mmCIF file of N, CA and C in Angstrom:
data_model
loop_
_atom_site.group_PDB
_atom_site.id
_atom_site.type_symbol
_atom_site.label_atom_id
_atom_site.label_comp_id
_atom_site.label_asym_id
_atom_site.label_seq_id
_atom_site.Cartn_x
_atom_site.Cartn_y
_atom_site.Cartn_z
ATOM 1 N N UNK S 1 200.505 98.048 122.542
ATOM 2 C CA UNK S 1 199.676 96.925 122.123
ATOM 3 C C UNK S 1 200.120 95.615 122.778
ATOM 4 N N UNK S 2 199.145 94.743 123.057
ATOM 5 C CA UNK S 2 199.606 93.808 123.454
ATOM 6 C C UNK S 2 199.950 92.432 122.646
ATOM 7 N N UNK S 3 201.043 91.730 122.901
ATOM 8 C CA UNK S 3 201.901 90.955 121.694
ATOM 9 C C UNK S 3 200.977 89.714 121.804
ATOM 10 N N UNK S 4 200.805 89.515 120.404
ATOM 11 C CA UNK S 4 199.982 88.277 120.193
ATOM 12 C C UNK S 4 200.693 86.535 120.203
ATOM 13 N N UNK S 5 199.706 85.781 120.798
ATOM 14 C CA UNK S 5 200.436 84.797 121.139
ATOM 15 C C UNK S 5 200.774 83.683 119.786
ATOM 16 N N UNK S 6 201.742 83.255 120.635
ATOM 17 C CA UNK S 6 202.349 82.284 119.028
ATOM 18 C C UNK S 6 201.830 80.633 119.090
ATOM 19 N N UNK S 7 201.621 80.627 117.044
ATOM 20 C CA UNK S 7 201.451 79.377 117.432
ATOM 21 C C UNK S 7 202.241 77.815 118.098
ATOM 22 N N UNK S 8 201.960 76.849 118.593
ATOM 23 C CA UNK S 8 202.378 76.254 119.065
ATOM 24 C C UNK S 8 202.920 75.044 117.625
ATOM 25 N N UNK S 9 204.330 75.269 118.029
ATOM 26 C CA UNK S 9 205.307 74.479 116.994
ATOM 27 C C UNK S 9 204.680 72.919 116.826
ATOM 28 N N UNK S 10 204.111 72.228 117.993
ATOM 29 C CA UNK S 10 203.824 71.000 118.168
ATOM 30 C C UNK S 10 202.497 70.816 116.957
ATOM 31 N N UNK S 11 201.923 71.823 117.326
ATOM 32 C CA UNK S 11 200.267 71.825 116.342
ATOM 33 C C UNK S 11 200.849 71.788 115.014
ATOM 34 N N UNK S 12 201.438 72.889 114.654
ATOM 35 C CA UNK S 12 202.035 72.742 113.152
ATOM 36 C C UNK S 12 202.297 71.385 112.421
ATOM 37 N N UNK S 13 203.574 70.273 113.360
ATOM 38 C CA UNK S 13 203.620 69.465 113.054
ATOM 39 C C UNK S 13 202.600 67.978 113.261
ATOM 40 N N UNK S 14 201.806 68.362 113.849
ATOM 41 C CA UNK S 14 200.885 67.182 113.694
ATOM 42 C C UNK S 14 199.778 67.411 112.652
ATOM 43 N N UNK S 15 200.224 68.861 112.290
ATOM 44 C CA UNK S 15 198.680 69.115 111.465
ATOM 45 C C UNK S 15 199.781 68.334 110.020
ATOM 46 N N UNK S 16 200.769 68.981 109.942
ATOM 47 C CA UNK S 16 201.986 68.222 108.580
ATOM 48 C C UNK S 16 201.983 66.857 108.463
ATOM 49 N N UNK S 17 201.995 66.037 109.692
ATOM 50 C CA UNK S 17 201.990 65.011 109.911
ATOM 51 C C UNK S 17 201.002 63.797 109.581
ATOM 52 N N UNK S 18 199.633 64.572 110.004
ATOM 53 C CA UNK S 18 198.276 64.208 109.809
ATOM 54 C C UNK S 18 198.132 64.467 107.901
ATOM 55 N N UNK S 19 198.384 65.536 107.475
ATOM 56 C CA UNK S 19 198.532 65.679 106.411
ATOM 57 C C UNK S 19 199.673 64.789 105.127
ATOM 58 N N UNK S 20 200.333 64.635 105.946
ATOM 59 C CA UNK S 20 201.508 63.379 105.171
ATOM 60 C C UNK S 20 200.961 61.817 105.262
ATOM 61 N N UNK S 21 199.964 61.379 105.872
ATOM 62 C CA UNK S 21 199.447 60.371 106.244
ATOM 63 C C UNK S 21 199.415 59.579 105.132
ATOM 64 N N UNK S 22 198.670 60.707 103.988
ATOM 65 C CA UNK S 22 198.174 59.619 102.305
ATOM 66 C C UNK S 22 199.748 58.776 102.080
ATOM 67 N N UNK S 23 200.272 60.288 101.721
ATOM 68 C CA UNK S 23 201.490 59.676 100.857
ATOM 69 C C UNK S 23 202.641 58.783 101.905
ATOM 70 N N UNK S 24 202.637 58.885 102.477
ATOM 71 C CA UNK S 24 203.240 57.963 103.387
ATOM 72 C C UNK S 24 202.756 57.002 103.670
ATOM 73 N N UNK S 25 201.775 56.325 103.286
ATOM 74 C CA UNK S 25 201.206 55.266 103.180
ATOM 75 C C UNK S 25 200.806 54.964 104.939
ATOM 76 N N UNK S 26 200.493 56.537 105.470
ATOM 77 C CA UNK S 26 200.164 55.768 107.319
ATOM 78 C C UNK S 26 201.301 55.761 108.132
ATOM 79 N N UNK S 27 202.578 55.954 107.546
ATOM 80 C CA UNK S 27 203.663 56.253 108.309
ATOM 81 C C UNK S 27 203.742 57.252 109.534
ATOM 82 N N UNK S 28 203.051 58.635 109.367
ATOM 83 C CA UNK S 28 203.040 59.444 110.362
ATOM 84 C C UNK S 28 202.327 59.579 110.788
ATOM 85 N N UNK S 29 200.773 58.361 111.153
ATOM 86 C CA UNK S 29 199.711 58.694 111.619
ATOM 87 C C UNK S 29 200.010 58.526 113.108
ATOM 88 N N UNK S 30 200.667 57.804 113.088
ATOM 89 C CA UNK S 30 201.168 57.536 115.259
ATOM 90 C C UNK S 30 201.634 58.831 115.396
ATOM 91 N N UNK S 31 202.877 59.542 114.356
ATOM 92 C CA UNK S 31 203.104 60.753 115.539
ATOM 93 C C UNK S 31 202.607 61.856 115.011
ATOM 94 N N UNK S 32 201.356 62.046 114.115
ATOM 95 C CA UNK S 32 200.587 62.624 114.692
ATOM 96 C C UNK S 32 199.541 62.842 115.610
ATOM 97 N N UNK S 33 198.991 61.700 115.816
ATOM 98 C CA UNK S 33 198.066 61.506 117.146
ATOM 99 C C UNK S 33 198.895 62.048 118.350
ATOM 100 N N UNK S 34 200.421 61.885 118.550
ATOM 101 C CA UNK S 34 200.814 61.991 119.645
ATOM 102 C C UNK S 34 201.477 63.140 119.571
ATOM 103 N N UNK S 35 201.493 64.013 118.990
ATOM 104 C CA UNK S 35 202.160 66.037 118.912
ATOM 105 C C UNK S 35 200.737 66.423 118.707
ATOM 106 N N UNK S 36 199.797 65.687 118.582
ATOM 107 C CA UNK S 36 198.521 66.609 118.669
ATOM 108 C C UNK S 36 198.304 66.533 120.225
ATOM 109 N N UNK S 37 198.056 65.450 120.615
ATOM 110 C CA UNK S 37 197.816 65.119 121.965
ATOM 111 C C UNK S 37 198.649 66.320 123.011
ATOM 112 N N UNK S 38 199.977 66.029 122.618
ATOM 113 C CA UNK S 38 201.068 67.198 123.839
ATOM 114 C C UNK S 38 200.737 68.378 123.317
ATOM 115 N N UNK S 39 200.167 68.638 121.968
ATOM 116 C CA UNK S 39 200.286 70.063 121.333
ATOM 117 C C UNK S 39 198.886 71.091 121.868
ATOM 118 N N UNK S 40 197.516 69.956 121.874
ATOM 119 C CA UNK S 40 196.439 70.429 122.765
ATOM 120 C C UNK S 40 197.087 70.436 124.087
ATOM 121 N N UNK S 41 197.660 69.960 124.610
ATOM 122 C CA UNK S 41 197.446 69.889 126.354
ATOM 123 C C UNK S 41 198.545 71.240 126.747
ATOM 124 N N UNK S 42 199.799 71.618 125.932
ATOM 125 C CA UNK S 42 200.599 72.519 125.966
ATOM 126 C C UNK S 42 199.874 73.760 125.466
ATOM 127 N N UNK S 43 198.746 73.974 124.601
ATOM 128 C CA UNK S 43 197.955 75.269 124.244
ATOM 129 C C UNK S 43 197.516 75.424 125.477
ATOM 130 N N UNK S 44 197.000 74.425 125.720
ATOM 131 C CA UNK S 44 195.917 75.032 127.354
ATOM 132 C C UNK S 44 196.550 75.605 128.501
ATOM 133 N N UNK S 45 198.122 75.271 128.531
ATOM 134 C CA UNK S 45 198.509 75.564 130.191
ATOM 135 C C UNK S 45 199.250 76.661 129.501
ATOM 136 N N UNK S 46 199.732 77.124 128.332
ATOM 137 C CA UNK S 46 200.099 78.573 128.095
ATOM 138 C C UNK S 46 199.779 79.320 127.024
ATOM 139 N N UNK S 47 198.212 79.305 126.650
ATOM 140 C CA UNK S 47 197.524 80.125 126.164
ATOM 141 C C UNK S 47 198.018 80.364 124.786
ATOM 142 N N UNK S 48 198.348 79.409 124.159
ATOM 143 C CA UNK S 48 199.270 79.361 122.630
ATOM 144 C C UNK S 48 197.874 79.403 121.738
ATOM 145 N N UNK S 49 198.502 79.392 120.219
ATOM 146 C CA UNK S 49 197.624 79.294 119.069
ATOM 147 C C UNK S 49 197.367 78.046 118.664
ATOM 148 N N UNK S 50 196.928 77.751 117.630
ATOM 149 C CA UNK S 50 196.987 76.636 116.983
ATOM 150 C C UNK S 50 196.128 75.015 117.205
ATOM 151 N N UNK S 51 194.884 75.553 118.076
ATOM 152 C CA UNK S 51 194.263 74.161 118.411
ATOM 153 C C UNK S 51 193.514 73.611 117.334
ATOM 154 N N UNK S 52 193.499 74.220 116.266
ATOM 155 C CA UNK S 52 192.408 73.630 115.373
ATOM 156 C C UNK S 52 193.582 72.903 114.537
ATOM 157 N N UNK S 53 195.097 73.467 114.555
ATOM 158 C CA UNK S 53 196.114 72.325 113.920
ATOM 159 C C UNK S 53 196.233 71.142 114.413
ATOM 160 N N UNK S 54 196.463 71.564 116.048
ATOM 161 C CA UNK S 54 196.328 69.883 116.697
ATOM 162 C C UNK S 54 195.451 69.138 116.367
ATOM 163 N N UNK S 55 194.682 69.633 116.373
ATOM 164 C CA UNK S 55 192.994 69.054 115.988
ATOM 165 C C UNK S 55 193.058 67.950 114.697
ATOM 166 N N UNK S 56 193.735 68.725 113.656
ATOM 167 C CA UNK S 56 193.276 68.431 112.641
ATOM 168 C C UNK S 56 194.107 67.337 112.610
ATOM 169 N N UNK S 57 195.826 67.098 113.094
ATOM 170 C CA UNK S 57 196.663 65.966 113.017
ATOM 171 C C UNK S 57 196.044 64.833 113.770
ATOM 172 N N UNK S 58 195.684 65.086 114.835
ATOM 173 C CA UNK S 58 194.581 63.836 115.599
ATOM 174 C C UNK S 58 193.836 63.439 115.007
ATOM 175 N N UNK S 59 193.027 64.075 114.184
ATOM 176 C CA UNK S 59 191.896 63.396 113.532
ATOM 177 C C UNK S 59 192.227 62.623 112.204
ATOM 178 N N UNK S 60 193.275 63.499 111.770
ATOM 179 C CA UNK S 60 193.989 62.675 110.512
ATOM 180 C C UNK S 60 195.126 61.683 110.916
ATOM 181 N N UNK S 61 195.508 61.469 112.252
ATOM 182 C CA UNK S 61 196.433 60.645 112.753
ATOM 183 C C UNK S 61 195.351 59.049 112.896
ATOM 184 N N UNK S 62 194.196 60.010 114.132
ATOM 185 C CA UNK S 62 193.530 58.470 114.232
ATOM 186 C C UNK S 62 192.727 57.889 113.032
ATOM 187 N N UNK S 63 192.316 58.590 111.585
ATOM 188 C CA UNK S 63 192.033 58.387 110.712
ATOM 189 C C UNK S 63 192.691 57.225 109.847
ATOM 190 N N UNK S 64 193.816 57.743 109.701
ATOM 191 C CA UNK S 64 195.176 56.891 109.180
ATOM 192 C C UNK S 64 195.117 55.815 110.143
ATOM 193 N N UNK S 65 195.410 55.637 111.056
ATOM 194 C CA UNK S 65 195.870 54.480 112.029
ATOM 195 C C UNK S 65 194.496 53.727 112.239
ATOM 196 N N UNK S 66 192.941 54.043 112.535
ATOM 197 C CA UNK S 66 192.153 52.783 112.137
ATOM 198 C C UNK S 66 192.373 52.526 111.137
ATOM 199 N N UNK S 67 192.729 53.128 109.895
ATOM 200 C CA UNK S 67 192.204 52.537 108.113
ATOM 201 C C UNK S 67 193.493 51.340 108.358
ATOM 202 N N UNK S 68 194.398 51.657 108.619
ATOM 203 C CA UNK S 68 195.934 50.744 108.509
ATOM 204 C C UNK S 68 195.413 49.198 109.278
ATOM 205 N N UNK S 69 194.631 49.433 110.894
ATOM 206 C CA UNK S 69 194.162 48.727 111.835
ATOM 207 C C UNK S 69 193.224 47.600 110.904
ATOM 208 N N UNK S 70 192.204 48.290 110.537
ATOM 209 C CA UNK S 70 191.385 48.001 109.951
ATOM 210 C C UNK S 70 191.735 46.820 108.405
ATOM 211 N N UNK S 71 192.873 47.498 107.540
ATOM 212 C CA UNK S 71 193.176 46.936 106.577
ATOM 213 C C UNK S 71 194.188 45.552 106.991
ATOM 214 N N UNK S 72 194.725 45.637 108.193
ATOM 215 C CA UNK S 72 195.390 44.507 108.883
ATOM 216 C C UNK S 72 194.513 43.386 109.078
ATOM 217 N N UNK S 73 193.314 44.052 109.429
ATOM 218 C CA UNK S 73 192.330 42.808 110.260
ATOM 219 C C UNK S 73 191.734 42.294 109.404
ATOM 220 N N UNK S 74 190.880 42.667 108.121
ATOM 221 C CA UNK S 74 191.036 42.088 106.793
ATOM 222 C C UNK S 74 191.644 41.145 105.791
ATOM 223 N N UNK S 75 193.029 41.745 105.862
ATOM 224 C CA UNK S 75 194.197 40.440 105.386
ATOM 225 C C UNK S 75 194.018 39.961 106.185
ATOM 226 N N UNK S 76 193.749 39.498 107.375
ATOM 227 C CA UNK S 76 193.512 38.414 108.641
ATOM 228 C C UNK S 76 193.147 37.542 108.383
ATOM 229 N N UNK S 77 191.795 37.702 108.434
ATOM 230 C CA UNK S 77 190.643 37.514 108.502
ATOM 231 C C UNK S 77 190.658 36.890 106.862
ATOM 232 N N UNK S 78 190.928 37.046 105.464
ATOM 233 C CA UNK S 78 191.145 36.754 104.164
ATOM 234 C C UNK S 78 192.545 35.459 104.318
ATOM 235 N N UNK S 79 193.259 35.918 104.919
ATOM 236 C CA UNK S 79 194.432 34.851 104.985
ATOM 237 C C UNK S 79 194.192 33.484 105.318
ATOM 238 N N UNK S 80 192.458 33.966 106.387
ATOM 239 C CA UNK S 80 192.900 32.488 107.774
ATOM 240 C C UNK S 80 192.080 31.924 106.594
ATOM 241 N N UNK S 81 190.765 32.225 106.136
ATOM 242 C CA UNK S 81 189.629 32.122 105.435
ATOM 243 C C UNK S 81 189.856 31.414 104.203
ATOM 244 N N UNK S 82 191.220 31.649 103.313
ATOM 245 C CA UNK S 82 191.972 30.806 102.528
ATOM 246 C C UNK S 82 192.643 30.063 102.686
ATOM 247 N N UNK S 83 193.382 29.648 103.932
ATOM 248 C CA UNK S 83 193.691 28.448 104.547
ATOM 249 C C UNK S 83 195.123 28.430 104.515
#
């Protein structure tokens, strides 16, 4: 039989990562965007598992990181506005 391929360690942790986002208040949304990023591009050049984990830390990485972006530009924008 032929041995089935493994998943890629990187995906795991961005999918954990992406997933730790709430309670961390956004802490691990940068490195999950960025072990998803190496974790897709490392599935492709050796045929690993796990793209729908990368997947999912990217999307919950860049999720987290506009809301944080977003909630910055707000207090901004509220700060200047109150003088």
């Amino acid at each position: 039989p032929v041995p089935r391929a493994q998943t890629n360690g990187k995906a795991v942790a961005a999918a954990v990562c992406g997933l730790l986002c709430v309670p961390s208040m956004g802490l691990t949304g940068i490195p999950a965007v960025v072990l998803g990023h190496v974790a897709r591009a490392e599935i492709r050049s050796r045929g690993e598992l796990g793209d729908g984990l990368a997947l999912t830390g990217l999307v919950l990485g860049w999720l987290s990181t506009a809301g944080w972006a977003l909630v910055l530009v707000l207090l901004t924008v509220v700060s200047i506005a109150a003088g």
